[in-house]
Amino acid sequence: MKNLKILLVDDDLFLLAITEKSLEKAGYEIETSKTGEEAVCLISKYPFDVIITDLMLPGDMDGIDILEAAKAADSQTEVILITSYASVDTAVTAMKKGAADYLQKPVNFDELNLRLEKIRCMKSLVKDASDLREAMDITEDKASETIRNLEMMVFDLQNKLSEMEKKLRM
Amino acid sequence: MIKIEPDEFNIIAKYIRSISGISLDQKKAYLIESRLKNLIKEFGCSSYWELYRKAKSDTGKSLETRIIDAITTNETLFFRDRWPFELLQHKILPDLIEMRAAKSSGAFPIRIWCAACSTGQEVYSIAMLLKESLPDLQKYDITLMGTDISATAIVQANSGIYNQFEIERGLTRDRVKRYFSPLGNNWKIRDDIRAMATFRTHNLMLPLYSSGMFDIVFCRNVSIYFNPENQKKLFYKIADVMGRDAYLIIGSTESVVGVCPRFEPGRYLRSFFYQLKN
């Protein structure tokens, strides 16, 4: 399975850069954005597996707006929020809105990697399940065609047989 | 996880077949292990034999109910396979209505039974379809009944509440918006659709006590769990509650012709149905 495609959103350029570097080293495909508006624009254009965003952002769009936009575009996108201690309450609200996780600043990269690995595992399981289902559908489709034809054939033969039996008795 | 011994397997399989009709062969030993392991733990049993003994001696049958819930496969989704619903919309409903309208004026009944409805998706799908294809719904006296052997499944069907994953299976966004309202992280069927259906538990191996005959019976992907003897029992029982012009719809890989001679097959485009022979 391909590696996760991740969007990082933070107005702290330094943090953005070091997080990008750390995650790229771990093998993930990274896109970055400094503002909420830019992020929402990217979300509408490309599919992301994960979005890691600061809760507080300058401008009209904050982390919650990004969460909502991401889920509207693709409910399978997982959103991780980065929050400072003062906004833990908002983070909990965000979890209720569908965020996958929240991490407190300063971000511990080991922890972030663990969370991402968990997301990657789950997505892989979901894909396996969906592949299995697809295979099953195809098998069922083919089997059902065969069985339908056999049903009709058996019915016809039963009718012919009873007709012959009737004739023989006469 | 405690492993099941071959002789334990035979006893349990026989027991399960007697209480539900479901047949499990030796290859399905893993299924019994994985499905019953939680009950083993919960009831403090040291073996499957002990679980069996506890279930048999329980006069309240609560452990038996739990075992049935654990063993039954509740795989279902909205508008499963699509073709039965197209059949219903484009052939069965128009035919029934045409036939009935010719015979009587005023409201006439349409009685539909979903046998083994599991958590209710099939029933609600039919309700949604009825709402969409019959603009003058109040003209018809519609009975839409769903039954299943699993009490837990019926509880969920009754509640009409589905989680995000279940909602996404088989429903267009449009239908979700139209027929469901959000309830926390879940979705609940709207009252007008909910009111169209009734649910109750029922074991298909036992007689169905219902007043009157059904016009349409859905019995999909149930007979696959039964051995030939119980399949025969099942379809004969269904034939007994079907009206003269009634329709039976089964799963795409199931067979009736070689099992119950009371039915004859019919075809409509890619769909299959059965009716009682004259």
Short mmCIF file of C-alpha atoms in Angstrom, two decimals:
data_model
loop_
_atom_site.label_atom_id
_atom_site.label_comp_id
_atom_site.label_asym_id
_atom_site.label_seq_id
_atom_site.Cartn_x
_atom_site.Cartn_y
_atom_site.Cartn_z
CA MET A 1 0.00 0.00 0.00
CA LYS A 2 1.24 3.47 -0.91
CA ASN A 3 2.33 5.70 1.88
CA LEU A 4 -0.05 8.19 3.41
CA LYS A 5 -0.58 11.55 1.74
CA ILE A 6 -0.57 14.18 4.48
CA LEU A 7 -1.47 17.88 4.55
CA LEU A 8 0.19 19.98 7.24
CA VAL A 9 -1.45 23.25 8.20
CA ASP A 10 0.23 25.73 10.55
CA ASP A 11 1.00 29.41 10.50
CA ASP A 12 4.20 28.79 12.45
CA LEU A 13 6.58 28.42 9.50
CA PHE A 14 9.39 26.98 11.56
CA LEU A 15 7.18 24.26 13.05
CA LEU A 16 5.74 23.58 9.62
CA ALA A 17 9.20 23.09 8.15
CA ILE A 18 10.55 20.76 10.82
CA THR A 19 7.38 18.69 10.90
CA GLU A 20 7.47 18.40 7.12
CA LYS A 21 11.08 17.27 7.23
CA SER A 22 10.47 14.74 10.01
CA LEU A 23 7.49 13.20 8.29
CA GLU A 24 9.12 13.09 4.89
CA LYS A 25 11.99 11.22 6.49
CA ALA A 26 9.47 8.73 7.83
CA GLY A 27 8.36 8.16 4.26
CA TYR A 28 5.10 10.11 4.07
CA GLU A 29 4.09 12.34 1.17
CA ILE A 30 3.69 15.85 2.49
CA GLU A 31 1.91 19.03 1.36
CA THR A 32 1.96 22.16 3.48
CA SER A 33 -0.20 25.21 3.95
CA LYS A 34 0.16 28.36 6.05
CA THR A 35 -3.47 29.41 6.18
CA GLY A 36 -6.91 27.86 6.56
CA GLU A 37 -8.11 29.29 3.27
CA GLU A 38 -5.18 27.80 1.38
CA ALA A 39 -5.70 24.45 3.10
CA VAL A 40 -9.41 24.30 2.23
CA CYS A 41 -8.51 25.13 -1.35
CA LEU A 42 -5.99 22.25 -1.46
CA ILE A 43 -8.52 19.88 0.14
CA SER A 44 -11.00 20.59 -2.58
CA LYS A 45 -8.40 19.76 -5.24
CA TYR A 46 -6.51 16.73 -3.90
CA PRO A 47 -7.43 13.71 -1.79
CA PHE A 48 -5.49 13.57 1.48
CA ASP A 49 -5.30 10.54 3.76
CA VAL A 50 -4.47 12.65 6.79
CA ILE A 51 -4.60 16.34 7.64
CA ILE A 52 -2.55 17.62 10.58
CA THR A 53 -3.64 21.11 11.50
CA ASP A 54 -3.24 23.65 14.25
CA LEU A 55 -6.55 24.45 15.90
CA MET A 56 -5.78 28.18 15.94
CA LEU A 57 -5.07 29.77 12.62
CA PRO A 58 -5.04 33.40 11.45
CA GLY A 59 -7.77 34.60 9.17
CA ASP A 60 -11.36 33.41 8.91
CA MET A 61 -10.69 29.69 8.82
CA ASP A 62 -9.50 27.72 11.83
CA GLY A 63 -8.76 24.05 12.49
CA ILE A 64 -12.44 23.22 12.96
CA ASP A 65 -13.32 24.71 9.57
CA ILE A 66 -10.59 22.59 8.03
CA LEU A 67 -11.95 19.51 9.82
CA GLU A 68 -15.43 20.18 8.46
CA ALA A 69 -14.18 20.87 4.95
CA ALA A 70 -12.07 17.70 5.00
CA LYS A 71 -14.94 15.49 6.14
CA ALA A 72 -17.29 17.03 3.60
CA ALA A 73 -14.83 16.36 0.80
CA ASP A 74 -14.01 12.81 1.89
CA SER A 75 -15.28 11.20 5.06
CA GLN A 76 -12.33 8.81 5.04
CA THR A 77 -9.81 11.63 5.55
CA GLU A 78 -8.46 11.55 9.10
CA VAL A 79 -7.80 14.88 10.81
CA ILE A 80 -5.33 15.33 13.64
CA LEU A 81 -5.53 18.61 15.52
CA ILE A 82 -2.61 20.31 17.22
CA THR A 83 -3.69 22.38 20.18
CA SER A 84 -2.14 24.43 22.90
CA TYR A 85 -3.17 23.60 26.47
CA ALA A 86 -5.69 26.42 26.68
CA SER A 87 -7.88 24.98 23.96
CA VAL A 88 -8.28 21.37 25.13
CA ASP A 89 -12.04 21.91 25.42
CA THR A 90 -12.26 22.91 21.78
CA ALA A 91 -10.17 19.87 20.89
CA VAL A 92 -12.72 17.62 22.60
CA THR A 93 -15.53 19.31 20.67
CA ALA A 94 -13.54 18.71 17.52
CA MET A 95 -13.18 15.03 18.37
CA LYS A 96 -16.96 14.87 18.58
CA LYS A 97 -17.07 16.41 15.11
CA GLY A 98 -14.96 13.58 13.77
CA ALA A 99 -11.34 14.49 14.39
CA ALA A 100 -9.16 11.41 14.73
CA ASP A 101 -6.89 12.72 17.43
CA TYR A 102 -5.40 15.77 19.05
CA LEU A 103 -1.89 16.46 20.15
CA GLN A 104 -0.63 19.15 22.44
CA LYS A 105 2.15 21.54 21.58
CA PRO A 106 5.07 21.13 21.52
CA VAL A 107 4.50 18.18 19.23
CA ASN A 108 6.37 15.01 20.11
CA PHE A 109 7.36 13.51 16.77
CA ASP A 110 7.51 9.97 18.10
CA GLU A 111 3.94 10.27 19.30
CA LEU A 112 2.86 11.78 15.97
CA ASN A 113 4.49 8.93 14.11
CA LEU A 114 2.74 6.37 16.29
CA ARG A 115 -0.63 7.97 15.61
CA LEU A 116 0.07 8.06 11.89
CA GLU A 117 1.14 4.43 11.90
CA LYS A 118 -2.14 3.50 13.60
CA ILE A 119 -4.08 5.39 10.93
CA ARG A 120 -2.08 3.69 8.21
CA CYS A 121 -2.85 0.24 9.69
CA MET A 122 -6.54 0.96 9.89
CA LYS A 123 -6.71 2.25 6.33
CA SER A 124 -4.91 -0.87 5.16
CA LEU A 125 -7.47 -3.06 6.95
CA VAL A 126 -10.34 -1.13 5.44
CA LYS A 127 -8.82 -1.56 1.99
CA ASP A 128 -8.40 -5.31 2.54
CA ALA A 129 -12.02 -5.58 3.62
CA SER A 130 -13.16 -3.65 0.59
CA ASP A 131 -11.03 -5.79 -1.75
CA LEU A 132 -12.48 -8.93 -0.21
CA ARG A 133 -15.98 -7.63 -0.62
CA GLU A 134 -15.34 -6.78 -4.25
CA ALA A 135 -13.98 -10.27 -4.90
CA MET A 136 -16.97 -11.78 -3.15
CA ASP A 137 -19.37 -9.68 -5.21
CA ILE A 138 -17.79 -10.86 -8.44
CA THR A 139 -17.89 -14.50 -7.35
CA GLU A 140 -21.48 -14.14 -6.19
CA ASP A 141 -22.44 -12.49 -9.45
CA LYS A 142 -21.00 -15.28 -11.56
CA ALA A 143 -22.41 -18.00 -9.30
CA SER A 144 -25.84 -16.41 -9.34
CA GLU A 145 -25.92 -16.33 -13.13
CA THR A 146 -25.09 -20.04 -13.27
CA ILE A 147 -27.62 -20.88 -10.59
CA ARG A 148 -30.40 -18.84 -12.22
CA ASN A 149 -29.88 -20.70 -15.50
CA LEU A 150 -29.85 -24.05 -13.75
CA GLU A 151 -33.05 -23.18 -11.89
CA MET A 152 -34.87 -22.48 -15.14
CA MET A 153 -33.44 -25.63 -16.71
CA VAL A 154 -34.48 -27.82 -13.79
CA PHE A 155 -37.97 -26.31 -13.84
CA ASP A 156 -38.34 -26.97 -17.57
CA LEU A 157 -37.12 -30.52 -17.17
CA GLN A 158 -39.47 -31.15 -14.26
CA ASN A 159 -42.39 -29.97 -16.41
CA LYS A 160 -41.35 -32.11 -19.36
CA LEU A 161 -40.94 -35.09 -17.07
CA SER A 162 -44.41 -34.76 -15.56
CA GLU A 163 -45.91 -34.31 -19.01
CA MET A 164 -44.25 -37.50 -20.18
CA GLU A 165 -45.38 -39.32 -17.07
CA LYS A 166 -48.94 -38.19 -17.75
CA LYS A 167 -48.72 -39.40 -21.36
CA LEU A 168 -47.31 -42.75 -20.30
CA ARG A 169 -50.18 -43.30 -17.88
CA MET A 170 -52.80 -42.65 -20.57
CA MET B 1 -9.17 -18.91 23.08
CA ILE B 2 -10.36 -22.35 24.11
CA LYS B 3 -10.31 -24.82 21.23
CA ILE B 4 -13.40 -26.85 20.51
CA GLU B 5 -13.11 -30.64 20.55
CA PRO B 6 -14.67 -32.62 17.66
CA ASP B 7 -17.28 -34.29 19.86
CA GLU B 8 -18.09 -30.94 21.48
CA PHE B 9 -18.47 -29.50 18.01
CA ASN B 10 -20.98 -32.19 17.06
CA ILE B 11 -23.12 -31.56 20.12
CA ILE B 12 -23.05 -27.78 19.72
CA ALA B 13 -23.72 -27.93 15.97
CA LYS B 14 -26.69 -30.21 16.56
CA TYR B 15 -27.97 -27.90 19.27
CA ILE B 16 -27.61 -24.81 17.08
CA ARG B 17 -29.41 -26.55 14.25
CA SER B 18 -32.26 -27.52 16.55
CA ILE B 19 -32.79 -24.02 17.90
CA SER B 20 -32.27 -22.03 14.72
CA GLY B 21 -32.17 -24.27 11.65
CA ILE B 22 -28.64 -23.13 10.92
CA SER B 23 -26.33 -25.92 9.75
CA LEU B 24 -22.63 -25.81 10.51
CA ASP B 25 -20.26 -28.45 9.20
CA GLN B 26 -16.90 -29.42 10.67
CA LYS B 27 -15.17 -26.76 8.57
CA LYS B 28 -17.02 -24.11 10.55
CA ALA B 29 -15.52 -25.13 13.92
CA TYR B 30 -13.49 -21.90 13.87
CA LEU B 31 -16.73 -19.95 13.57
CA ILE B 32 -18.17 -21.50 16.71
CA GLU B 33 -14.93 -20.77 18.56
CA SER B 34 -14.71 -17.14 17.58
CA ARG B 35 -18.42 -16.42 17.97
CA LEU B 36 -18.90 -18.15 21.32
CA LYS B 37 -15.63 -17.33 23.04
CA ASN B 38 -17.04 -14.22 24.70
CA LEU B 39 -20.00 -16.16 26.10
CA ILE B 40 -17.65 -18.84 27.42
CA LYS B 41 -15.78 -16.13 29.31
CA GLU B 42 -18.86 -14.29 30.49
CA PHE B 43 -20.56 -17.39 31.85
CA GLY B 44 -17.37 -18.70 33.41
CA CYS B 45 -17.30 -21.94 31.43
CA SER B 46 -14.22 -24.07 31.10
CA SER B 47 -15.40 -25.79 27.95
CA TYR B 48 -17.96 -25.62 25.15
CA TRP B 49 -19.61 -28.68 26.66
CA GLU B 50 -20.21 -26.68 29.85
CA LEU B 51 -21.69 -23.80 27.85
CA TYR B 52 -24.02 -26.23 26.12
CA ARG B 53 -25.11 -27.74 29.44
CA LYS B 54 -25.78 -24.29 30.90
CA ALA B 55 -27.83 -23.28 27.85
CA LYS B 56 -29.90 -26.48 27.94
CA SER B 57 -30.64 -26.21 31.66
CA ASP B 58 -31.54 -22.53 31.53
CA THR B 59 -35.34 -22.47 31.68
CA GLY B 60 -35.47 -18.74 30.92
CA LYS B 61 -33.68 -19.45 27.63
CA SER B 62 -31.64 -16.28 27.99
CA LEU B 63 -28.33 -18.03 27.29
CA GLU B 64 -29.92 -19.73 24.28
CA THR B 65 -30.94 -16.30 22.96
CA ARG B 66 -27.41 -15.03 23.49
CA ILE B 67 -25.98 -18.01 21.60
CA ILE B 68 -28.33 -17.42 18.66
CA ASP B 69 -27.35 -13.76 18.59
CA ALA B 70 -23.69 -14.68 18.61
CA ILE B 71 -23.93 -17.33 15.91
CA THR B 72 -26.16 -15.57 13.40
CA THR B 73 -24.49 -13.60 10.65
CA ASN B 74 -25.96 -10.14 10.48
CA GLU B 75 -24.40 -9.11 7.19
CA THR B 76 -26.84 -6.78 5.53
CA LEU B 77 -26.94 -3.43 3.84
CA PHE B 78 -29.43 -1.01 2.34
CA PHE B 79 -30.67 -1.87 -1.13
CA ARG B 80 -28.54 -5.02 -1.16
CA ASP B 81 -27.87 -6.30 -4.69
CA ARG B 82 -30.14 -3.60 -6.16
CA TRP B 83 -32.01 -5.95 -8.54
CA PRO B 84 -34.70 -7.06 -6.04
CA PHE B 85 -35.64 -3.45 -5.55
CA GLU B 86 -35.75 -2.77 -9.26
CA LEU B 87 -37.93 -5.88 -9.57
CA LEU B 88 -40.21 -4.58 -6.84
CA GLN B 89 -40.46 -1.13 -8.37
CA HIS B 90 -40.82 -2.00 -12.06
CA LYS B 91 -42.60 -5.33 -12.08
CA ILE B 92 -44.12 -6.52 -8.81
CA LEU B 93 -45.75 -3.33 -7.54
CA PRO B 94 -47.22 -2.32 -10.92
CA ASP B 95 -48.51 -5.88 -11.50
CA LEU B 96 -50.06 -6.16 -8.05
CA ILE B 97 -51.66 -2.73 -8.26
CA GLU B 98 -53.04 -3.38 -11.72
CA MET B 99 -54.53 -6.69 -10.59
CA ARG B 100 -56.00 -5.32 -7.40
CA ALA B 101 -57.32 -2.10 -8.90
CA ALA B 102 -59.26 -4.14 -11.42
CA LYS B 103 -60.93 -6.08 -8.61
CA SER B 104 -61.76 -3.36 -6.11
CA SER B 105 -61.96 0.35 -5.71
CA GLY B 106 -60.69 2.12 -2.65
CA ALA B 107 -57.72 1.24 -0.47
CA PHE B 108 -56.41 -2.24 -0.97
CA PRO B 109 -53.78 -3.99 1.09
CA ILE B 110 -50.21 -4.72 0.11
CA ARG B 111 -48.68 -7.11 2.64
CA ILE B 112 -44.93 -7.51 2.62
CA TRP B 113 -42.84 -9.79 4.82
CA CYS B 114 -39.05 -9.66 5.13
CA ALA B 115 -38.05 -12.95 6.66
CA ALA B 116 -34.62 -12.77 8.33
CA CYS B 117 -34.49 -8.99 8.09
CA SER B 118 -31.49 -8.78 10.45
CA THR B 119 -30.94 -5.17 11.57
CA GLY B 120 -33.68 -3.83 9.33
CA GLN B 121 -31.90 -2.32 6.34
CA GLU B 122 -33.87 -4.42 3.87
CA VAL B 123 -37.19 -3.40 5.41
CA TYR B 124 -36.36 0.29 5.46
CA SER B 125 -35.06 0.06 1.89
CA ILE B 126 -38.44 -1.32 0.83
CA ALA B 127 -40.19 1.44 2.77
CA MET B 128 -38.08 4.10 1.04
CA LEU B 129 -38.80 2.49 -2.31
CA LEU B 130 -42.55 2.43 -1.64
CA LYS B 131 -42.44 6.08 -0.69
CA GLU B 132 -40.59 6.90 -3.90
CA SER B 133 -42.62 4.78 -6.33
CA LEU B 134 -46.12 5.24 -4.97
CA PRO B 135 -46.95 8.95 -4.91
CA ASP B 136 -50.37 8.27 -3.43
CA LEU B 137 -49.16 6.08 -0.59
CA GLN B 138 -52.24 6.61 1.58
CA LYS B 139 -54.36 4.88 -1.05
CA TYR B 140 -52.78 1.59 -0.04
CA ASP B 141 -53.07 -0.31 3.20
CA ILE B 142 -49.44 -1.33 3.44
CA THR B 143 -48.16 -3.88 5.92
CA LEU B 144 -44.39 -4.12 6.01
CA MET B 145 -43.15 -6.64 8.54
CA GLY B 146 -39.60 -7.65 9.31
CA THR B 147 -38.71 -10.70 11.37
CA ASP B 148 -35.40 -12.19 12.48
CA ILE B 149 -34.31 -14.88 14.90
CA SER B 150 -31.80 -12.55 16.55
CA ALA B 151 -33.31 -10.42 19.31
CA THR B 152 -30.38 -8.00 19.21
CA ALA B 153 -30.84 -7.45 15.51
CA ILE B 154 -34.54 -6.74 15.98
CA VAL B 155 -33.77 -4.24 18.74
CA GLN B 156 -31.61 -2.28 16.34
CA ALA B 157 -34.13 -2.62 13.52
CA ASN B 158 -36.79 -1.26 15.86
CA SER B 159 -34.63 1.66 16.85
CA GLY B 160 -33.94 2.58 13.24
CA ILE B 161 -30.53 3.85 14.30
CA TYR B 162 -27.45 3.14 12.19
CA ASN B 163 -23.83 4.16 12.56
CA GLN B 164 -21.75 5.99 9.98
CA PHE B 165 -20.40 2.79 8.50
CA GLU B 166 -23.83 1.17 8.13
CA ILE B 167 -25.33 4.33 6.62
CA GLU B 168 -22.64 4.50 3.99
CA ARG B 169 -23.43 0.99 2.77
CA GLY B 170 -26.05 1.13 0.05
CA LEU B 171 -27.44 4.63 0.50
CA THR B 172 -26.87 7.62 -1.72
CA ARG B 173 -26.16 10.88 0.09
CA ASP B 174 -29.49 12.09 -1.19
CA ARG B 175 -31.38 9.25 0.45
CA VAL B 176 -29.49 9.69 3.71
CA LYS B 177 -30.50 13.34 3.79
CA ARG B 178 -34.07 12.62 2.85
CA TYR B 179 -34.83 9.73 5.17
CA PHE B 180 -32.48 10.02 8.14
CA SER B 181 -31.70 12.59 10.79
CA PRO B 182 -28.34 12.75 12.55
CA LEU B 183 -28.29 11.49 16.13
CA GLY B 184 -24.88 12.10 17.68
CA ASN B 185 -22.45 10.05 15.61
CA ASN B 186 -25.29 7.95 14.24
CA TRP B 187 -28.30 8.34 12.00
CA LYS B 188 -31.95 7.66 12.81
CA ILE B 189 -34.67 6.82 10.32
CA ARG B 190 -37.34 9.50 10.04
CA ASP B 191 -40.68 8.92 11.70
CA ASP B 192 -42.76 8.69 8.54
CA ILE B 193 -40.61 5.82 7.21
CA ARG B 194 -40.32 4.20 10.63
CA ALA B 195 -44.09 4.18 10.94
CA MET B 196 -44.38 2.06 7.81
CA ALA B 197 -42.65 -0.96 9.36
CA THR B 198 -43.08 -3.37 12.24
CA PHE B 199 -40.49 -5.79 13.57
CA ARG B 200 -40.54 -8.85 15.71
CA THR B 201 -38.39 -11.86 16.50
CA HIS B 202 -39.30 -15.06 14.74
CA ASN B 203 -37.63 -18.43 14.23
CA LEU B 204 -38.21 -19.55 10.64
CA MET B 205 -38.30 -23.18 11.70
CA LEU B 206 -41.42 -22.47 13.77
CA PRO B 207 -44.90 -21.60 12.48
CA LEU B 208 -45.56 -17.96 11.71
CA TYR B 209 -48.62 -16.71 13.47
CA SER B 210 -49.94 -13.96 11.29
CA SER B 211 -53.39 -13.03 10.19
CA GLY B 212 -53.82 -13.29 6.48
CA MET B 213 -51.50 -14.00 3.61
CA PHE B 214 -48.61 -12.04 2.24
CA ASP B 215 -48.35 -10.55 -1.23
CA ILE B 216 -44.59 -10.21 -1.27
CA VAL B 217 -42.07 -12.24 0.72
CA PHE B 218 -38.37 -11.43 0.84
CA CYS B 219 -36.32 -14.32 2.14
CA ARG B 220 -32.82 -13.57 1.02
CA ASN B 221 -29.62 -15.29 1.98
CA VAL B 222 -31.15 -17.36 4.76
CA SER B 223 -31.58 -20.75 3.12
CA ILE B 224 -27.83 -20.81 2.45
CA TYR B 225 -27.33 -21.48 6.15
CA PHE B 226 -29.72 -24.42 6.20
CA ASN B 227 -29.26 -28.04 5.18
CA PRO B 228 -31.56 -29.38 2.40
CA GLU B 229 -34.10 -30.72 4.90
CA ASN B 230 -34.49 -27.36 6.64
CA GLN B 231 -34.48 -25.50 3.34
CA LYS B 232 -37.48 -27.59 2.32
CA LYS B 233 -39.19 -26.87 5.65
CA LEU B 234 -38.50 -23.18 5.21
CA PHE B 235 -39.93 -22.82 1.72
CA TYR B 236 -42.99 -24.94 2.49
CA LYS B 237 -43.70 -22.72 5.49
CA ILE B 238 -43.35 -19.64 3.30
CA ALA B 239 -45.64 -21.11 0.67
CA ASP B 240 -48.28 -21.58 3.37
CA VAL B 241 -48.47 -17.83 4.03
CA MET B 242 -48.38 -16.62 0.46
CA GLY B 243 -51.47 -15.49 -1.39
CA ARG B 244 -52.34 -16.85 -4.83
CA ASP B 245 -50.66 -14.08 -6.85
CA ALA B 246 -47.93 -13.46 -4.33
CA TYR B 247 -44.21 -13.12 -5.08
CA LEU B 248 -41.24 -14.70 -3.33
CA ILE B 249 -37.81 -13.13 -3.70
CA ILE B 250 -34.73 -15.04 -2.58
CA GLY B 251 -30.97 -14.43 -2.64
CA SER B 252 -29.09 -14.42 -5.95
CA THR B 253 -27.29 -17.69 -5.27
CA GLU B 254 -30.20 -19.57 -3.76
CA SER B 255 -32.43 -22.22 -5.26
CA VAL B 256 -36.07 -23.18 -4.75
CA VAL B 257 -37.06 -25.34 -7.71
CA GLY B 258 -35.30 -28.49 -6.62
CA VAL B 259 -36.26 -27.89 -3.00
CA CYS B 260 -39.97 -27.03 -2.89
CA PRO B 261 -42.28 -28.08 -5.75
CA ARG B 262 -44.97 -25.58 -4.77
CA PHE B 263 -43.14 -22.76 -6.53
CA GLU B 264 -42.49 -21.86 -10.13
CA PRO B 265 -39.73 -19.46 -11.20
CA GLY B 266 -40.31 -16.25 -13.10
CA ARG B 267 -37.87 -13.87 -14.73
CA TYR B 268 -37.90 -10.12 -15.24
CA LEU B 269 -34.83 -8.71 -16.99
CA ARG B 270 -31.96 -9.73 -14.71
CA SER B 271 -34.23 -10.45 -11.77
CA PHE B 272 -35.71 -13.67 -10.51
CA PHE B 273 -38.81 -14.34 -8.48
CA TYR B 274 -41.10 -17.21 -7.56
CA GLN B 275 -44.83 -17.63 -7.44
CA LEU B 276 -47.08 -20.44 -6.26
CA LYS B 277 -48.02 -22.93 -8.95
CA ASN B 278 -51.69 -23.08 -9.78
#
